[in-house]
Coordinates of C-alpha atoms and ligand atoms in Angstrom, one line a residue:
M379 CA -0.1 0.0 0.6
L380 CA 1.2 3.5 -1.1
S381 CA -0.1 6.3 1.2
E382 CA -0.2 9.8 0.2
G383 CA 3.1 11.2 -0.9
A384 CA 4.2 7.7 -1.2
T385 CA 6.6 7.1 -4.4
A386 CA 7.2 3.4 -5.4
D387 CA 9.9 2.8 -8.5
H388 CA 11.2 -0.3 -10.0
V389 CA 9.1 -2.9 -8.1
R390 CA 7.7 -6.3 -9.1
A391 CA 5.0 -7.6 -7.4
A392 CA 3.0 -11.1 -8.8
L393 CA 0.1 -12.7 -7.1
T394 CA -0.8 -15.3 -9.8
G395 CA -1.7 -18.4 -7.3
D396 CA -4.8 -19.2 -5.8
Y397 CA -4.2 -17.8 -2.6
P398 CA -6.1 -14.6 -1.3
A399 CA -3.9 -11.6 -1.7
K400 CA -4.2 -7.8 -1.5
P401 CA -3.7 -6.0 -4.6
F402 CA -1.7 -3.1 -5.0
V403 CA -3.7 -0.2 -3.1
L404 CA -2.4 3.2 -4.0
D405 CA -3.9 6.4 -1.9
P406 CA -4.7 9.5 -3.8
G407 CA -0.9 11.4 -4.0
A408 CA 1.2 8.4 -4.3
H409 CA 3.2 7.3 -7.3
L410 CA 4.2 4.0 -8.8
S411 CA 6.6 3.9 -11.2
H412 CA 8.3 1.5 -13.7
A413 CA 6.4 -1.6 -11.8
D414 CA 5.6 -5.0 -13.0
I415 CA 2.7 -5.9 -11.1
D416 CA 0.4 -9.0 -12.5
A417 CA -2.2 -10.6 -10.1
G418 CA -3.7 -13.1 -12.4
R419 CA -7.5 -12.7 -12.4
R420 CA -7.8 -10.3 -9.2
A421 CA -8.0 -6.4 -9.0
A422 CA -4.7 -5.5 -9.8
V423 CA -4.1 -1.8 -9.0
I424 CA -6.5 -0.1 -6.7
V425 CA -6.7 3.7 -5.8
S426 CA -8.3 4.3 -2.8
D427 CA -10.7 6.6 -2.0
I428 CA -8.8 8.8 1.0
A429 CA -8.3 12.1 0.6
G430 CA -4.4 13.2 -1.2
A431 CA -3.1 15.7 -2.8
G432 CA -2.8 15.5 -6.2
P433 CA -3.5 12.5 -8.0
A434 CA -2.6 8.9 -7.5
T435 CA -0.4 8.2 -10.9
I436 CA 1.0 5.3 -12.3
T437 CA 3.5 5.4 -14.5
D438 CA 5.8 3.5 -17.4
S439 CA 4.6 0.1 -15.6
Y440 CA 3.5 -3.2 -16.5
V441 CA -0.1 -3.9 -14.8
R442 CA -2.0 -7.1 -15.4
G443 CA -4.9 -8.0 -13.7
G444 CA -8.8 -8.1 -13.6
P445 CA -9.4 -5.1 -13.9
A446 CA -5.5 -3.9 -14.1
L447 CA -6.9 -1.0 -12.3
L448 CA -9.4 -0.3 -10.2
G449 CA -10.7 3.3 -8.8
F450 CA -12.7 4.4 -6.0
H451 CA -11.0 7.5 -6.0
T452 CA -14.4 9.6 -5.9
G453 CA -13.6 13.4 -5.9
Q454 CA -9.8 12.8 -7.1
T455 CA -7.6 12.1 -10.4
A456 CA -6.1 9.4 -11.2
L457 CA -3.5 9.4 -13.7
L458 CA -1.8 6.7 -16.1
Q459 CA 0.9 7.3 -18.6
R460 CA 2.6 4.9 -20.5
D461 CA 1.5 2.1 -19.2
K462 CA 0.6 -2.0 -20.6
L463 CA -2.3 -2.5 -18.8
V464 CA -3.6 -6.3 -19.7
A465 CA -6.7 -7.0 -18.2
T466 CA -7.7 -10.6 -17.1
G467 CA -10.9 -11.8 -15.7
D468 CA -13.5 -10.4 -17.9
Q469 CA -12.9 -7.3 -16.4
D470 CA -12.2 -4.2 -17.6
A471 CA -8.8 -2.9 -18.2
V472 CA -9.3 0.4 -15.9
L473 CA -12.5 0.5 -14.2
T474 CA -13.6 3.6 -12.2
F475 CA -16.5 3.6 -9.7
G476 CA -15.4 7.3 -8.7
G477 CA -13.5 10.3 -9.4
T478 CA -11.6 10.7 -12.6
T479 CA -9.1 8.3 -14.3
I480 CA -7.1 9.4 -17.1
V481 CA -4.8 7.2 -19.2
E482 CA -2.5 8.4 -21.9
D483 CA 0.3 7.2 -24.1
S484 CA -0.6 3.2 -22.9
V485 CA -1.4 0.3 -24.5
I486 CA -4.2 -1.8 -23.6
D487 CA -4.5 -5.7 -24.0
L488 CA -7.8 -6.9 -23.9
R489 CA -7.6 -10.3 -25.8
G490 CA -9.0 -13.2 -24.8
E491 CA -11.3 -11.6 -21.7
N492 CA -15.0 -10.2 -22.7
G493 CA -14.3 -6.4 -20.5
A494 CA -13.8 -3.0 -21.9
A495 CA -10.4 -0.7 -22.1
L496 CA -12.2 1.9 -20.6
G497 CA -15.4 1.6 -17.9
A498 CA -16.9 4.4 -15.8
I499 CA -19.2 2.5 -13.6
A500 CA -21.4 5.6 -11.0
N501 CA -23.6 3.1 -9.4
M502 CA -24.2 5.0 -6.1
S503 CA -21.2 7.5 -6.1
A504 CA -21.2 11.2 -7.3
A505 CA -19.9 10.9 -10.7
A506 CA -17.2 8.7 -12.7
T507 CA -15.3 9.9 -15.4
V508 CA -12.6 7.4 -17.4
E509 CA -10.8 9.7 -20.5
G510 CA -8.2 7.8 -22.9
R511 CA -6.0 9.8 -25.0
H512 CA -3.3 8.2 -27.3
V513 CA -4.3 4.8 -26.4
T514 CA -3.6 1.9 -28.6
V515 CA -6.1 -1.2 -27.7
L516 CA -5.7 -4.8 -28.5
G517 CA -8.8 -6.7 -28.6
D518 CA -11.2 -9.3 -30.5
A519 CA -15.0 -10.2 -30.6
N520 CA -15.9 -9.7 -26.8
T521 CA -14.5 -6.6 -26.1
T522 CA -15.4 -2.9 -26.4
G523 CA -13.8 -0.2 -26.8
A524 CA -15.0 2.1 -23.8
T525 CA -18.5 1.4 -21.7
A526 CA -20.7 3.9 -19.1
Y527 CA -23.0 2.4 -16.7
S528 CA -25.2 4.7 -14.4
S529 CA -28.0 4.2 -12.6
S530 CA -30.9 7.1 -11.9
Q531 CA -30.2 6.7 -8.1
G532 CA -26.4 7.9 -8.8
G533 CA -24.2 10.8 -10.4
P534 CA -23.1 10.8 -14.2
A535 CA -21.5 7.9 -15.6
K536 CA -18.3 9.3 -18.4
A537 CA -16.4 7.4 -20.8
T538 CA -14.1 9.2 -23.6
L539 CA -11.6 8.3 -26.0
S540 CA -9.6 10.3 -28.1
D541 CA -7.0 9.9 -30.3
S542 CA -7.0 6.8 -30.4
V543 CA -6.8 3.1 -31.8
L544 CA -9.4 0.2 -31.2
L545 CA -8.1 -2.9 -33.0
G546 CA -10.5 -6.0 -33.4
V547 CA -13.1 -4.7 -30.3
G548 CA -16.5 -6.4 -30.8
R549 CA -18.1 -3.0 -29.9
R550 CA -16.9 0.8 -30.1
A551 CA -18.7 2.1 -27.3
E552 CA -21.5 0.9 -24.7
R553 CA -24.0 2.6 -22.3
T554 CA -25.7 0.5 -19.8
G555 CA -28.1 2.1 -16.8
D556 CA -30.5 4.3 -16.5
G557 CA -29.0 7.1 -15.5
T558 CA -27.0 10.0 -17.3
A559 CA -24.0 9.0 -19.1
T560 CA -21.7 10.4 -22.0
L561 CA -19.4 8.7 -24.2
A562 CA -17.3 10.3 -26.8
M563 CA -15.0 8.4 -29.3
T564 CA -13.0 11.5 -30.8
R565 CA -10.5 10.6 -33.7
V566 CA -10.8 7.5 -33.0
D567 CA -9.8 5.0 -35.4
T568 CA -11.6 1.3 -35.6
W569 CA -10.3 -1.2 -37.3
P570 CA -11.9 -3.3 -38.3
A571 CA -15.4 -0.6 -37.6
A572 CA -17.0 -1.9 -34.9
P573 CA -20.9 -1.4 -33.8
D574 CA -22.1 1.2 -30.8
S575 CA -24.9 0.2 -28.2
V576 CA -25.4 4.2 -26.8
A577 CA -29.0 4.3 -27.1
G578 CA -30.0 6.9 -24.2
A579 CA -26.1 8.6 -23.6
A580 CA -24.5 11.4 -24.9
F581 CA -22.8 10.3 -27.8
T582 CA -20.4 12.0 -30.0
H583 CA -17.4 10.8 -32.7
D584 CA -16.1 13.6 -34.0
G585 CA -13.0 12.7 -36.3
A586 CA -13.7 9.2 -35.9
F587 CA -13.0 6.6 -39.2
S588 CA -11.9 3.0 -40.0
A589 CA -8.6 2.0 -41.5
D590 CA -6.3 -0.1 -41.2
P591 CA -3.7 1.8 -39.3
L592 CA -0.9 -0.1 -40.9
L593 CA 1.1 -0.8 -37.4
E594 CA 4.3 -2.7 -36.9
P595 CA 4.6 -5.7 -34.4
D596 CA 5.9 -2.6 -31.9
L597 CA 2.5 -1.0 -32.8
M598 CA 4.0 2.4 -34.7
P599 CA 2.5 3.3 -37.3
D600 CA 4.3 2.4 -40.5
A601 CA 5.0 4.8 -43.5
G602 CA 1.6 5.6 -45.0
S603 CA -0.6 5.5 -41.7
R604 CA -3.9 7.4 -41.7
L605 CA -2.5 7.3 -37.7
I606 CA 0.6 9.7 -38.7
D607 CA 0.1 13.3 -38.0
A608 CA -3.4 12.9 -37.6
A609 CA -4.6 13.7 -33.4
A610 CA -4.9 17.1 -32.1
P611 CA -1.8 19.1 -30.8
I612 CA -1.5 18.3 -27.2
G613 CA -2.5 20.4 -24.5
P614 CA -0.8 22.1 -21.8
D615 CA -2.1 19.3 -18.9
E616 CA -1.3 16.3 -21.6
S617 CA 1.5 14.3 -21.8
A618 CA 4.3 15.1 -24.7
T619 CA 5.8 12.1 -24.9
G620 CA 4.8 8.8 -26.4
F621 CA 4.7 4.9 -25.3
Y622 CA 8.1 4.3 -25.6
G623 CA 9.0 7.4 -23.4
T624 CA 10.0 9.3 -27.0
A625 CA 8.5 12.6 -27.7
R626 CA 5.1 13.7 -29.4
A627 CA 4.6 15.7 -32.4
L628 CA 7.1 14.2 -35.1
D629 CA 7.0 15.3 -38.4
G630 CA 6.0 11.6 -39.1
D631 CA 4.5 12.0 -42.9
G632 CA 7.4 14.6 -44.0
S633 CA 4.6 17.7 -45.1
C634 CA 7.1 20.3 -42.7
D635 CA 4.5 20.2 -39.6
A636 CA 5.3 18.0 -36.6
R637 CA 1.7 16.8 -35.2
P638 CA 1.0 14.4 -32.8
D639 CA 0.0 11.0 -33.9
I640 CA -3.0 9.2 -32.8
G641 CA -2.4 6.2 -30.8
A642 CA -0.1 5.2 -28.1
V643 CA 3.2 5.3 -30.4
E644 CA 4.3 8.0 -32.0
A645 CA 5.8 7.2 -35.6
P646 CA 10.0 8.8 -36.2
A647 CA 10.2 12.1 -37.9
V648 CA 11.5 12.2 -41.2
A649 CA 13.0 15.3 -43.0
C650 CA 10.4 17.3 -44.8
A651 CA 10.5 17.6 -48.4
P652 CA 11.5 20.7 -49.9
P653 CA 8.7 22.8 -52.4
S654 CA 8.4 21.4 -55.7
P655 CA 10.2 23.5 -58.2
P656 CA 7.9 25.7 -60.1
T657 CA 7.0 24.5 -63.3
A658 CA 7.6 26.7 -66.4
P659 CA 5.6 29.6 -67.4
P660 CA 3.0 28.5 -70.2
G661 CA 4.7 29.5 -73.5
A662 CA 8.1 29.2 -72.3
P663 CA 10.5 27.4 -74.7
N664 CA 10.0 23.6 -74.2
I665 CA 13.4 22.4 -75.4
Q666 CA 14.3 18.7 -75.8
P667 CA 17.4 17.5 -76.9
A668 CA 17.3 15.8 -80.3
P669 CA 16.8 12.2 -80.3
Q670 CA 19.9 10.7 -81.8
A671 CA 19.3 9.7 -85.4
G672 CA 19.2 5.8 -85.8
D673 CA 19.0 4.6 -82.5
A674 CA 16.8 1.7 -81.5
T675 CA 18.5 0.1 -79.2
A676 CA 16.8 -0.4 -75.6
P677 CA 18.9 0.3 -73.0
V678 CA 19.4 -2.3 -70.6
L679 CA 19.7 -2.4 -66.7
S680 CA 20.8 -5.2 -65.4
H681 CA 22.3 -6.1 -61.9
L682 CA 19.8 -3.8 -59.7
R683 CA 20.0 -4.5 -56.3
L684 CA 19.2 -2.2 -52.7
S685 CA 21.8 -3.1 -50.2
T686 CA 21.0 -3.0 -46.6
K687 CA 22.6 0.7 -46.1
R688 CA 20.2 2.1 -48.8
V689 CA 22.6 2.3 -51.5
A690 CA 20.8 1.2 -54.9
R691 CA 23.2 -0.5 -57.6
F692 CA 22.7 -1.2 -61.1
E693 CA 24.8 -1.6 -64.4
L694 CA 23.5 0.3 -67.7
S695 CA 24.7 -0.7 -71.5
E696 CA 24.5 2.9 -72.5
R697 CA 24.0 6.1 -71.0
A698 CA 20.3 6.5 -70.0
T699 CA 17.3 8.1 -67.7
V700 CA 16.7 5.7 -64.9
K701 CA 13.7 6.4 -62.4
L702 CA 14.2 4.5 -59.1
T703 CA 10.5 4.4 -57.4
L704 CA 11.0 2.1 -53.5
R705 CA 8.0 0.8 -51.9
R706 CA 7.4 -0.6 -48.6
C707 CA 6.1 -4.7 -48.6
A708 CA 3.2 -5.1 -46.9
N709 CA 4.3 -8.6 -45.9
R710 CA 7.1 -10.9 -45.5
A711 CA 7.1 -12.6 -49.2
C712 CA 6.4 -9.1 -50.5
T713 CA 3.7 -9.6 -52.7
C714 CA 2.2 -6.5 -52.3
T715 CA 3.3 -3.5 -51.6
R716 CA 2.6 0.1 -49.8
R717 CA 2.9 3.7 -51.1
T718 CA 5.8 4.8 -52.8
V719 CA 8.1 6.0 -49.5
R720 CA 10.7 7.4 -52.3
A721 CA 11.3 7.8 -56.0
R722 CA 14.7 9.1 -57.5
T723 CA 15.2 10.0 -61.8
L724 CA 18.7 10.2 -62.5
T725 CA 20.6 10.3 -65.9
A726 CA 23.4 7.9 -66.1
D727 CA 26.6 6.8 -68.6
A728 CA 26.9 3.1 -68.9
G729 CA 28.6 0.9 -66.6
A730 CA 28.1 0.5 -63.0
R731 CA 26.2 3.2 -61.1
H732 CA 24.9 3.3 -57.3
V733 CA 22.8 5.7 -55.8
R734 CA 21.9 6.7 -52.0
L735 CA 18.2 6.7 -51.0
R736 CA 18.0 8.5 -48.2
R737 CA 15.4 8.8 -45.4
V738 CA 14.1 5.7 -45.9
P739 CA 13.2 3.7 -42.3
P740 CA 14.1 0.0 -41.6
G741 CA 12.1 -2.4 -43.3
R742 CA 11.3 -5.0 -46.0
Y743 CA 10.5 -2.7 -49.6
L744 CA 10.3 -3.7 -53.4
L745 CA 13.2 -0.9 -55.5
R746 CA 12.0 -1.2 -59.2
A747 CA 13.6 1.0 -61.6
T748 CA 12.6 1.6 -65.3
V749 CA 15.1 2.8 -68.4
V750 CA 14.9 5.0 -71.2
D751 CA 17.5 6.6 -73.2
A752 CA 18.2 9.7 -75.2
A753 CA 16.2 8.3 -77.9
G754 CA 13.2 6.9 -76.5
N755 CA 13.8 3.6 -76.3
R756 CA 12.4 1.9 -73.4
G757 CA 14.4 -0.9 -71.4
I758 CA 13.1 -3.7 -69.7
A759 CA 12.0 -2.4 -66.2
R760 CA 13.5 -4.9 -63.4
A761 CA 12.9 -5.2 -59.4
T762 CA 14.8 -6.2 -56.5
K763 CA 13.4 -7.1 -52.5
A764 CA 15.4 -5.8 -50.3
R765 CA 15.8 -5.5 -46.5
V766 CA 16.7 -2.0 -45.0
A767 CA 18.4 -1.9 -41.9
Ligands
LIG277 CA1 4.0 12.7 -35.5
LIG278 CA1 3.8 16.6 -40.5

């Protein structure tokens, strides 16, 4: 138990046996960080109703239980940042019976259970609020993004998610009970799309959408993901770091405008592309080099390859213009690809040539080369698969 003002850092607790065990109890004003708590199918961390100065905080921690966090802190706040929260026992991952619980930059794993990522229950309590921002939820068919329960004898229940992604959940939002309930799914990507059950609640879903978020195994959005730079600017009271502790608001799409991403993990910044050169004004002379008389031989591009250090190499049979396009593989065999991440066009003399492709994140790629000579003879296009480290 951590009382007000107490701090625990780098603690590990496993309560996985059959014996009755007390979960971790945190009073408002106490702080838990870098903790590893596995409570099996019992509640892992309870935030008490003892009055404290400031919120109870749980940061950079792994917490597994049913629920992972159970809040009774009526009129007070619990703040969870950069946590991995795993639900067990068909419970919600974060369940608040009173007060306000805020979850930021965290990953919630509901798979194999029946619960919700966030639940607010205002049964007899004055009010229960749970807010998730920049959360990535891993669900399956029996799980829900957020739920709010309130009775007509109790206070309002409010459950909101913003700038978050719900993967595989069976329901997006659910209201139960007959009291006052508010549910909001603001800029939430639900993939695949999932229905809501929100009759009787005040419900909004501004900016919500359903698109494959193109997440890497570490839950980072891949190049071309709609999550990149799609979140609202970070508010003054909001965390400015992602799940892995790295900065938010990186220019992940090279638009020269650094914005936070949707979800727990921020994609790295890519160099912003300079503006494209102005096109020639109408009426300007359009001078093209004269084709070489009698050249009917197509150029041959061969030995195309891409090194792990981003160097493309090839050989040309004659001076020609080569267009290189690099596309990210969508699967291991690279039988399909995503949008072009880099394109270069250059004119080179006959012989062995190499070109360094800059600003290419690590991953598997398909490099394609087309070739045309000054007479307009087009050679056979080549392609090669490669991994960039
Ligand atoms: Ca970004
Ligand atoms: Ca940008």
